[in-house]
CSV table of C-alpha atoms and ligand atoms in Angstrom, one decimal:
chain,number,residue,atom,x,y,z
A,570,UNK,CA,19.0,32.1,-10.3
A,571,UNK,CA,17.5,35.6,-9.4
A,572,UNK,CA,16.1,36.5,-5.8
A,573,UNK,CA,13.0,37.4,-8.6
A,574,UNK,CA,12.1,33.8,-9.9
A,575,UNK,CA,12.3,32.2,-6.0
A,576,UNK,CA,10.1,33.3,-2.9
A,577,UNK,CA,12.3,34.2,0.0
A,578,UNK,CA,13.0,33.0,2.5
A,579,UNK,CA,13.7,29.3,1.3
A,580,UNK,CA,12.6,27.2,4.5
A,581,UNK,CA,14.9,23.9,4.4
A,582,UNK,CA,14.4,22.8,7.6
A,583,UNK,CA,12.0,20.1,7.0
A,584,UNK,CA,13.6,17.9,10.4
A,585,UNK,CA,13.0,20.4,12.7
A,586,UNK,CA,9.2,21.1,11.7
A,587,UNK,CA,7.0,20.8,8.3
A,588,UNK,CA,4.5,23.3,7.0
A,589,UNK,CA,0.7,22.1,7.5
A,590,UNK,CA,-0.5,20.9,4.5
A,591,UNK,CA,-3.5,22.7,3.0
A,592,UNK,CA,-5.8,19.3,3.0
A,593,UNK,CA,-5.0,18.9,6.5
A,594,UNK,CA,-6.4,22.6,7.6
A,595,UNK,CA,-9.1,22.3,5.2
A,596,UNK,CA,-9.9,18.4,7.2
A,597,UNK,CA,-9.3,20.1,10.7
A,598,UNK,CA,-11.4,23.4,10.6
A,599,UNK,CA,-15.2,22.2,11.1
A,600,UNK,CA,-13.2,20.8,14.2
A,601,UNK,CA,-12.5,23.8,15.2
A,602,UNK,CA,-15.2,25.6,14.8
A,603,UNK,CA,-18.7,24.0,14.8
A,604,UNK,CA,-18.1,20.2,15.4
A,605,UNK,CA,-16.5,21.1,19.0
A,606,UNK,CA,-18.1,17.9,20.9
A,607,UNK,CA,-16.4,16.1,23.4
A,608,UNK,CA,-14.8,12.7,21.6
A,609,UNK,CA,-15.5,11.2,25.2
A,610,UNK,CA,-19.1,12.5,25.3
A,611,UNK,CA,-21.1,9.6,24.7
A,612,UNK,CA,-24.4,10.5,25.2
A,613,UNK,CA,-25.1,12.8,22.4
A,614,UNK,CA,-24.8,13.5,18.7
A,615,UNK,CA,-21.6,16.2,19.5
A,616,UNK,CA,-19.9,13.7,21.0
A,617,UNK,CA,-20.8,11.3,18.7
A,618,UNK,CA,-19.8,13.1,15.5
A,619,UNK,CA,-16.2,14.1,17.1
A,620,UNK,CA,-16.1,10.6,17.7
A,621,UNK,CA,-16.6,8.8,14.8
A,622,UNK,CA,-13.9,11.6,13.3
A,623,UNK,CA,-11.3,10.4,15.9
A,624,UNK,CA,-12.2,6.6,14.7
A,625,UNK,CA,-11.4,7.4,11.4
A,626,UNK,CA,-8.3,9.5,11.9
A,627,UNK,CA,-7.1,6.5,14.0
A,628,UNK,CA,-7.1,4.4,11.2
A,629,UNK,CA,-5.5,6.3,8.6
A,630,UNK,CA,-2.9,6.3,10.6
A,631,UNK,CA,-3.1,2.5,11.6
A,632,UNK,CA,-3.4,2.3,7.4
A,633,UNK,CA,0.0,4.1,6.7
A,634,UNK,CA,2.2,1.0,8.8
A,635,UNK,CA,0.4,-1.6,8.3
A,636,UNK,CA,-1.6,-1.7,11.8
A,637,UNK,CA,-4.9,-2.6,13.7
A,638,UNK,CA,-6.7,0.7,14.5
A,639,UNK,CA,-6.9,-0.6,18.1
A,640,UNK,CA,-3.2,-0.6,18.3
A,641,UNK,CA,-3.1,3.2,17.7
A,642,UNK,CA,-3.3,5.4,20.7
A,643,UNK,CA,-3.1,9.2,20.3
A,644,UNK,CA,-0.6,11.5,21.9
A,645,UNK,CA,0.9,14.8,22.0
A,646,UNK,CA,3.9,13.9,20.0
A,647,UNK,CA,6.7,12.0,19.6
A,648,UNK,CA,8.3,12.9,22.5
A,649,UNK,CA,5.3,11.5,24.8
A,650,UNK,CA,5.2,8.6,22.6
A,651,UNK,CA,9.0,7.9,22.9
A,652,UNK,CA,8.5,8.3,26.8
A,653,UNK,CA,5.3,6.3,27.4
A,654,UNK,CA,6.9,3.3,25.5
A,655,UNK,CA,10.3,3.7,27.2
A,656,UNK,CA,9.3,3.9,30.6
A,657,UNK,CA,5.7,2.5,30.3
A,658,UNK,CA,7.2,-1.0,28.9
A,659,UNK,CA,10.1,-1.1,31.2
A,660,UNK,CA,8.1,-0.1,34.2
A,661,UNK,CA,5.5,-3.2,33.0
A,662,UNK,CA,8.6,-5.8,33.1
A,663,UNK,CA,10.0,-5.0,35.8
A,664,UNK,CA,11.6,-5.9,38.1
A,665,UNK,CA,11.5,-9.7,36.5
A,666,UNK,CA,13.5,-7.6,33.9
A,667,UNK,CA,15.9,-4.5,34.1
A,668,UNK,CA,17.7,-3.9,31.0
A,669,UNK,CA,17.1,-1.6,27.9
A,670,UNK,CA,19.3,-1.4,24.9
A,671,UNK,CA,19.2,1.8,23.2
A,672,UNK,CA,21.7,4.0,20.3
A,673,UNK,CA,24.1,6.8,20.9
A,674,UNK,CA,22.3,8.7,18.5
A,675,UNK,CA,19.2,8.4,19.3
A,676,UNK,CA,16.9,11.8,20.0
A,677,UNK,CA,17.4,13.3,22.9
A,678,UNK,CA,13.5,12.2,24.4
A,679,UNK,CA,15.2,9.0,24.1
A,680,UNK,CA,18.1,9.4,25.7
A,681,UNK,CA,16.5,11.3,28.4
A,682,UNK,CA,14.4,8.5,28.9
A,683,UNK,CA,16.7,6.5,28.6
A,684,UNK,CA,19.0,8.2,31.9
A,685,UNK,CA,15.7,8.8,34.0
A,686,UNK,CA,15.9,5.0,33.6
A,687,UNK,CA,18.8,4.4,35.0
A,688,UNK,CA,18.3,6.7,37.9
A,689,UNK,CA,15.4,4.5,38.6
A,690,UNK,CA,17.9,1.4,38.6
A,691,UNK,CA,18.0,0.2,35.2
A,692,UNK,CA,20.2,-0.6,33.4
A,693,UNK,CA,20.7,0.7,29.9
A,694,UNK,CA,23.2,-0.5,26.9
A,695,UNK,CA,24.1,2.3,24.4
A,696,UNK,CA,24.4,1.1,20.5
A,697,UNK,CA,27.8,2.7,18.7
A,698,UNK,CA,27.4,4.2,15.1
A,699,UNK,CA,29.3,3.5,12.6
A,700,UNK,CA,31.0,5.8,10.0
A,701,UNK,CA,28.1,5.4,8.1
A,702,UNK,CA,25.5,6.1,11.2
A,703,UNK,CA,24.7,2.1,11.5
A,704,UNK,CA,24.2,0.4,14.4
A,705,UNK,CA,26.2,-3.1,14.1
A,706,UNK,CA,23.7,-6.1,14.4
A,707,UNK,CA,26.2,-8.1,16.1
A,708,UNK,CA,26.7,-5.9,18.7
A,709,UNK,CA,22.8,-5.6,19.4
A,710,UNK,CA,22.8,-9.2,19.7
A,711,UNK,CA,25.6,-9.3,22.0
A,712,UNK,CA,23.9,-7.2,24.6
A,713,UNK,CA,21.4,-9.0,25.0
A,714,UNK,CA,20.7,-10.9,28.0
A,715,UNK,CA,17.3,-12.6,29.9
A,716,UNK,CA,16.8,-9.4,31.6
A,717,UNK,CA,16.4,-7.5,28.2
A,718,UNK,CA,12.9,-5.9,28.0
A,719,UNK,CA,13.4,-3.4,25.2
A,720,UNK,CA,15.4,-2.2,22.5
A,721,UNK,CA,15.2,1.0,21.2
A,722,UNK,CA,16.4,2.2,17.2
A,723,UNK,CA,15.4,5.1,16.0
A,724,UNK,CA,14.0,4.4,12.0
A,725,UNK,CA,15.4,7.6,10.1
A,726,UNK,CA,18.2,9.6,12.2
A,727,UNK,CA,16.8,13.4,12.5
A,728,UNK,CA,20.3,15.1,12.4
A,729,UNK,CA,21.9,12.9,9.5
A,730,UNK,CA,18.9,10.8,7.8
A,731,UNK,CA,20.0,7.5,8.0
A,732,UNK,CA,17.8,4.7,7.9
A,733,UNK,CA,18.3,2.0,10.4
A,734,UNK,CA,17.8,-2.0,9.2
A,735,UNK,CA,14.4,-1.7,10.7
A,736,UNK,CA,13.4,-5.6,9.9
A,737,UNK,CA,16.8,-7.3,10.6
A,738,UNK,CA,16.9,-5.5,14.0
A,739,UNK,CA,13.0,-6.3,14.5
A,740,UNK,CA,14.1,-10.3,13.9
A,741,UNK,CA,16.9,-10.6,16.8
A,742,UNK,CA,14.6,-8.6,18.7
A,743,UNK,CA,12.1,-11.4,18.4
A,744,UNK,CA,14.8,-14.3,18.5
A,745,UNK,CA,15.1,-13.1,21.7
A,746,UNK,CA,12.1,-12.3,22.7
A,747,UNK,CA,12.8,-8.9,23.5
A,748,UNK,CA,9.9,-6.1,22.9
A,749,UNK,CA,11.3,-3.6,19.7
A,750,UNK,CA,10.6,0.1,19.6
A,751,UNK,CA,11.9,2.3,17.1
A,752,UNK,CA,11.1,6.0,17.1
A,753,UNK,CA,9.8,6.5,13.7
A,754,UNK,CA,9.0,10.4,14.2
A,755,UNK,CA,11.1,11.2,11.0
A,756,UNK,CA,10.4,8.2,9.1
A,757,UNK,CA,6.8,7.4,8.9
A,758,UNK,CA,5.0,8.7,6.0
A,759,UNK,CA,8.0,9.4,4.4
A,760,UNK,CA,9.8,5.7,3.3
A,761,UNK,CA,7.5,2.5,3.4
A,762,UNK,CA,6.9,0.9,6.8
A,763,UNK,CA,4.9,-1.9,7.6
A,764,UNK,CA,5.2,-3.1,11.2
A,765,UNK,CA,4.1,-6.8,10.4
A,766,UNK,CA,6.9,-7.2,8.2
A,767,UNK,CA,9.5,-5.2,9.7
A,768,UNK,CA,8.8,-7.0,13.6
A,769,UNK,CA,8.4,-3.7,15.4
A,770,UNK,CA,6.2,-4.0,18.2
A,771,UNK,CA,6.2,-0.3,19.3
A,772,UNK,CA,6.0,2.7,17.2
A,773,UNK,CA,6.3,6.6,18.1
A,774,UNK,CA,4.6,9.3,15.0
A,775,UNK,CA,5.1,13.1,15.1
A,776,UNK,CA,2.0,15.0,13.4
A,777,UNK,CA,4.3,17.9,12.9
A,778,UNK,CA,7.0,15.8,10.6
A,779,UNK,CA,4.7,15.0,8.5
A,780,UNK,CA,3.0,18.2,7.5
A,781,UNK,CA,0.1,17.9,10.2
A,782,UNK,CA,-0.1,19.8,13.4
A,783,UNK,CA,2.4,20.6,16.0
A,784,UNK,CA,1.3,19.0,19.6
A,785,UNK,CA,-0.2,15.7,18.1
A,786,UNK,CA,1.4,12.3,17.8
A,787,UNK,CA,0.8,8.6,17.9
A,788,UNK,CA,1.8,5.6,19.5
A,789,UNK,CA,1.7,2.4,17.7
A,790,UNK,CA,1.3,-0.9,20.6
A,791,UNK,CA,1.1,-4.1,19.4
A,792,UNK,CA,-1.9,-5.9,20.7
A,793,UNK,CA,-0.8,-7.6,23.9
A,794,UNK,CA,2.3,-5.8,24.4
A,795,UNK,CA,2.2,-4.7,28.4
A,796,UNK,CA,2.4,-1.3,29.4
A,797,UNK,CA,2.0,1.3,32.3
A,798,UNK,CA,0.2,4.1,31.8
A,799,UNK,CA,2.0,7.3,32.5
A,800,UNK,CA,-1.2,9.5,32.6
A,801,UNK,CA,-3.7,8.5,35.0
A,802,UNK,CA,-7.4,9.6,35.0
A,803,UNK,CA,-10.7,9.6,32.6
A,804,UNK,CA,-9.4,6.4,31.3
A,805,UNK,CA,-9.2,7.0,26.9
A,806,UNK,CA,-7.7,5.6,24.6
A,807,UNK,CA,-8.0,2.3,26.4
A,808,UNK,CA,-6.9,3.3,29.9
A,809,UNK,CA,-3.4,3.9,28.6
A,810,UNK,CA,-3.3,7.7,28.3
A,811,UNK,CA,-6.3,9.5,30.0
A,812,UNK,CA,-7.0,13.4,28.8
A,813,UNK,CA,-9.5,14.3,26.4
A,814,UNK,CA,-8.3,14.2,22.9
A,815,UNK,CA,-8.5,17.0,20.7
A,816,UNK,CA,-10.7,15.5,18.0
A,817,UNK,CA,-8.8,18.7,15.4
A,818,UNK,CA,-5.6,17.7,16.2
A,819,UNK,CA,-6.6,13.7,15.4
A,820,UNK,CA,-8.1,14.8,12.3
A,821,UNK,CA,-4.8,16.6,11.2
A,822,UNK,CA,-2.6,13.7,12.3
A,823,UNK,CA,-4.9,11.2,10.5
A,824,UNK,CA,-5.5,13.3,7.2
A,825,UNK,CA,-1.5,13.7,7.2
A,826,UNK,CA,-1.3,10.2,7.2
A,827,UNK,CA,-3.4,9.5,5.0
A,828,UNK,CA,-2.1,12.2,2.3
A,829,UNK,CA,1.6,10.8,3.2
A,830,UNK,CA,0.1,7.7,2.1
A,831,UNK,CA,-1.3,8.7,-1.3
A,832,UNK,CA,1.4,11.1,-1.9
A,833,UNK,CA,4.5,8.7,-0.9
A,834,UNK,CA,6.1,8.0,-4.2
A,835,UNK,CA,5.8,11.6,-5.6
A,836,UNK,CA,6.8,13.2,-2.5
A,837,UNK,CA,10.0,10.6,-2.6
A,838,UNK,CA,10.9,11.0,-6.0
A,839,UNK,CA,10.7,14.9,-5.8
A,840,UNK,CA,12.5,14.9,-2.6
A,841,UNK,CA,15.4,13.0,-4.2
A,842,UNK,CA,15.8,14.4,-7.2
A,843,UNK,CA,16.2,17.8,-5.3
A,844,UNK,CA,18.4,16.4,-3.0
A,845,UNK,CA,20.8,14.4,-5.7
A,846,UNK,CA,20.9,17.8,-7.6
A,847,UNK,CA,21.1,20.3,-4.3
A,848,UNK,CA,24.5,17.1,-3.1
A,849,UNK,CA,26.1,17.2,-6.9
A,850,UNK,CA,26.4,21.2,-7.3
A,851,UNK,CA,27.4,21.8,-3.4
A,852,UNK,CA,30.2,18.8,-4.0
A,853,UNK,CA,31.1,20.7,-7.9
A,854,UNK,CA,31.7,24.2,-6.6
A,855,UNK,CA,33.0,23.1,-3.2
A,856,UNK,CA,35.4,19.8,-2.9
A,857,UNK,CA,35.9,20.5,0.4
A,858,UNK,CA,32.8,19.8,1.3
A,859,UNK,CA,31.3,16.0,2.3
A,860,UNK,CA,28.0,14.1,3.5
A,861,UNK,CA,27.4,12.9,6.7
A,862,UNK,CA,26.1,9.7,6.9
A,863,UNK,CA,25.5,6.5,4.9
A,864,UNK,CA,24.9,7.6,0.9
A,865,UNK,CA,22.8,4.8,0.2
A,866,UNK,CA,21.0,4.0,3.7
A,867,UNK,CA,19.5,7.1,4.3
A,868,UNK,CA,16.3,9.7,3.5
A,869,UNK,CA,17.4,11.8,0.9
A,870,UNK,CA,15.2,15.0,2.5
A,871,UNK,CA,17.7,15.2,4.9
A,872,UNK,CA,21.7,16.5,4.0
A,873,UNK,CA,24.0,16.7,6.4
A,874,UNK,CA,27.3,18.4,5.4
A,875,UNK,CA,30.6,19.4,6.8
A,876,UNK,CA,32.0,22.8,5.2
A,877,UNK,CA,35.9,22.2,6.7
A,878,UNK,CA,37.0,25.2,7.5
A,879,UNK,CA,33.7,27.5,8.1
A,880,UNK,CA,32.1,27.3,11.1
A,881,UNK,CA,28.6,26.7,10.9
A,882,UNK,CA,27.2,29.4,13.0
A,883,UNK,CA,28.8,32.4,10.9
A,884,UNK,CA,27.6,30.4,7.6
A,885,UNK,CA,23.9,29.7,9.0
A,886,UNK,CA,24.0,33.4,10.1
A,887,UNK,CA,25.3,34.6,6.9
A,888,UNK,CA,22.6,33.2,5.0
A,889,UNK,CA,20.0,35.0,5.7
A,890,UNK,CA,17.0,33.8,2.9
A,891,UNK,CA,17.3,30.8,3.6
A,892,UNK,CA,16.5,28.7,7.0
A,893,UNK,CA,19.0,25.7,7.5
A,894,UNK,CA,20.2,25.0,11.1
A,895,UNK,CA,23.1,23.2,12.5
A,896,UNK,CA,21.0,19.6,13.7
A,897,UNK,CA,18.5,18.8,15.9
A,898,UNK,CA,16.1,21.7,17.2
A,899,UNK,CA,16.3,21.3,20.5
A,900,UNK,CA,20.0,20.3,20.8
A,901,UNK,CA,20.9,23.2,18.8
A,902,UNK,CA,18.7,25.8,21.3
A,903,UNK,CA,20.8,24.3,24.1
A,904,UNK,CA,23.7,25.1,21.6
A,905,UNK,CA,25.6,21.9,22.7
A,906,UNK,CA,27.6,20.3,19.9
A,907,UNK,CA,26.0,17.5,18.2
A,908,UNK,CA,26.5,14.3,19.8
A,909,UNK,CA,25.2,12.4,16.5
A,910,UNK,CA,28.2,13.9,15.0
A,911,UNK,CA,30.7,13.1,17.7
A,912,UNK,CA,29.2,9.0,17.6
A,913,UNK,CA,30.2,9.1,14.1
A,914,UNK,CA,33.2,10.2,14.4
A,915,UNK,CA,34.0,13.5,13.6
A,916,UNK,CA,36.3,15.6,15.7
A,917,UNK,CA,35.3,19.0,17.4
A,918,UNK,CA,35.9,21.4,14.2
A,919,UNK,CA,34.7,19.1,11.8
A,920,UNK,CA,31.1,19.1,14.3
A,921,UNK,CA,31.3,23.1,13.9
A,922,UNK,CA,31.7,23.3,10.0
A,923,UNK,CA,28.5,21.1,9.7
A,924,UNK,CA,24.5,21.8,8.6
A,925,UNK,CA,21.8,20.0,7.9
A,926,UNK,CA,19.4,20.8,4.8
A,927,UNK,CA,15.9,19.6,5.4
A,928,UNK,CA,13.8,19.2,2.0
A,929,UNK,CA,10.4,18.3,1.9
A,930,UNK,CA,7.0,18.4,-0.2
A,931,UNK,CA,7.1,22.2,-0.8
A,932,UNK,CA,10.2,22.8,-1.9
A,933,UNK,CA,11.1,23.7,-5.9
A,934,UNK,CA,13.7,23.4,-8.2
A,935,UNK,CA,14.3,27.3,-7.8
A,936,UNK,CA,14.8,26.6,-3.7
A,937,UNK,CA,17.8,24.2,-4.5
A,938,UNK,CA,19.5,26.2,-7.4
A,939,UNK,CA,19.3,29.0,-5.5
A,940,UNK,CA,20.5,27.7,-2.9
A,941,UNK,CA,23.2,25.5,-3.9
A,942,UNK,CA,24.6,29.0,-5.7
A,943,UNK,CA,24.1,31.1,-2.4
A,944,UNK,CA,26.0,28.4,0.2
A,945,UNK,CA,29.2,28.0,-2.4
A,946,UNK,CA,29.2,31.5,-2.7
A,947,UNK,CA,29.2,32.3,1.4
A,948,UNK,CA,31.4,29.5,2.2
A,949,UNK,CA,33.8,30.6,-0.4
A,950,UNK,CA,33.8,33.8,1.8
A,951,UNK,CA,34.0,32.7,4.9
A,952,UNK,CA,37.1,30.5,4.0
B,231,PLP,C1,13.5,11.5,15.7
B,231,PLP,C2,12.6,12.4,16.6
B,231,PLP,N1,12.0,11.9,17.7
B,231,PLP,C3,11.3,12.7,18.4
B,231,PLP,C4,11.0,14.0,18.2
B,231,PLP,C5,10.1,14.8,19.1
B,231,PLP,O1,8.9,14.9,18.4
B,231,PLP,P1,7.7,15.9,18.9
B,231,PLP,O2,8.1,17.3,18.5
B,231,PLP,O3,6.5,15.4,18.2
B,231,PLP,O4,7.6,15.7,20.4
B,231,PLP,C6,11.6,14.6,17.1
B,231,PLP,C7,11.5,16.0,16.8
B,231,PLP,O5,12.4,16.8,16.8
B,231,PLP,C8,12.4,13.8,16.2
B,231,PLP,O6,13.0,14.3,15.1
């Protein structure tokens, strides 16, 4: 593979952000530019029309998990929607309840959350991971007590792409009557998920994970599920998160759902036939090398490998046409060592020889020969 027959650089970083599909900008534009009413406006045909393109984009996305469109309230992104059903549910149980049950390697929203919580005077559990980046089901059971309000499991891990038992945890939850919320910012669109069937009561969507725009996200509530509001004011999106939406930003968020939907089993089956091909020449030219994370239970878009004996930095650094990073994008601007890692297990050096590969809807054959050659190549180097 020649620099000539790929177009550099090769983004593979598909966790930390996705390109914008064309359909979505082509479905967002008129939004803004001359369909600029006010979604709230009710008196007149600007706000009308902005609305009726909110209602719809509220139920693609609704469509792609299998919900009521009324259970769909817009935000700015996962990390609002992560906070608002954290703190919004506990703060609407308490103080009959106290306790929230979350994972060690959960997203940092979460965990924030989670510790802003507990300086409030709750208490929170935290899951272990196991080797393969499982939570253990007995273990979630065995936390539980009559002051649980909430658990907490994230559906596809963002640093290593494994995929929780969504539907198993979703039944203890409801044994117990305990409310489940999974962050689902790197899942949805991507594998099947249907909140009916899988018991999840709560649900948190990223726009920008799933090729729509950046600053736009959902929150899936089950009907009668009690929450406080965390923004007060005009009163949208049924009193539970006032500000006026941005009618483009729904549009993209919908119309990436939407597309997600219709595109599902392509996107998957390109995604893992890059991946298998990207895992089985890394593993050929370097048998040092090895995968993070469950083999089977996991998103194949995401590849997270530990090159013992190079640290990541100097290997990122080193290759400079194509974009991979070391885990989670904010964790890694703090430049703190992956806690993900560490939960699963893997001591300090092992944590600095690793990178994730993000593959996604965009990315060719070319992308993954290319760079399958030019990582065996710099790690031999660096060794
Ligand atoms: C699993 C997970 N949760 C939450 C977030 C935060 O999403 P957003 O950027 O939409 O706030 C991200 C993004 O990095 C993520 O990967």
């Amino acid at each position: 593979m020649t620099e000539k027959t790929v177009n550099l650089p090769i983004y593979l970083d598909y966790q930390a952000t996705t390109p914008l599909d064309e359909r979505v900008l082509k479905a967002m534009m008129p939004f803004l530019t001359e369909k600029f009413g006010n979604p709230h406006s009710v008196e007149h045909r600007f706000g009308w029309e902005a609305e009726a393109a909110v209602d719809v984009a509220r139920k693609q996305v609704a469509d792609l998990i299998g919900a009521d469109e009324k259970e769909v309230i817009f935000t700015s992104g996962a990390t609002e929607s992560n906070n608002m059903a954290i703190k919004g549910i506990a703060f609407a149980n308490y103080p009959q309840k106290n306790h929230v049950i979350t994972v060690k390697s959960e997203h940092e929203c979460v965990l924030a959350s989670a510790r802003s919580m507990e300086k409030m005077g709750f208490v929170v559990s935290y899951l272990d991971i196991d080797k393969d980046g499982l939570i253990n089901l007995d273990q979630l059971e065995a936390m539980m007590t009559d002051k649980t309000i909430l658990v907490s499991v994230m559906a596809v891990n963002n640093e290593i792409g494994v995929i929780q038992e969504l539907k198993a945890i979703g039944r203890i939850c409801h044994k117990h009557g305990v409310i489940f919320h999974t962050d689902a910012a790197q899942a949805v669109g991507k594998i099947p998920l249907d909140v009916r069937e899988m018991h999840i009561d709560v649900m948190s969507i990223s726009g920008h994970k799933i090729y729509g725009p950046k600053g736009v996200g959902a929150l899936y509530l089950k009907k009668g599920t009690g929450i406080i509001p965390l923004f007060d004011g005009g009163g949208q999106e049924m009193g539970l998160r006032s500000g006026t939406l941005s009618p483009a930003l729904c549009v993209g968020l919908g119309s990436a759902c939407a597309i997600s939907q219709m595109d599902m089993d392509k996107d998957f089956k390109h995604i893992s036939t890059l991946s298998a091909a990207l895992l089985s020449k890394i593993r050929e030219g370097l048998n040092s090398a090895f995968l993070n994370g469950s083999e089977d239970m996991r998103y194949p878009g995401n590849l997270n490998l530990t090159f013992r004996g190079v640290k990541s930095d100097l290997l990122i650094a080193d290759l400079k046409d194509v974009a991979i990073s070391t885990g989670s994008a904010c964790s890694s601007a703090k430049h703190k060592p992956s806690y993900v890692l560490a939960a699963l297990g893997l001591d300090k050096s092992e944590i600095e020889a690793s990178v994730r590969i993000g593959i996604g809807r965009m990315t060719t054959e070319d992308d993954i020969n290319y760079t399958a050659d030019y990582i065996i190549k710099t790690v031999q180097n660096l060794l």
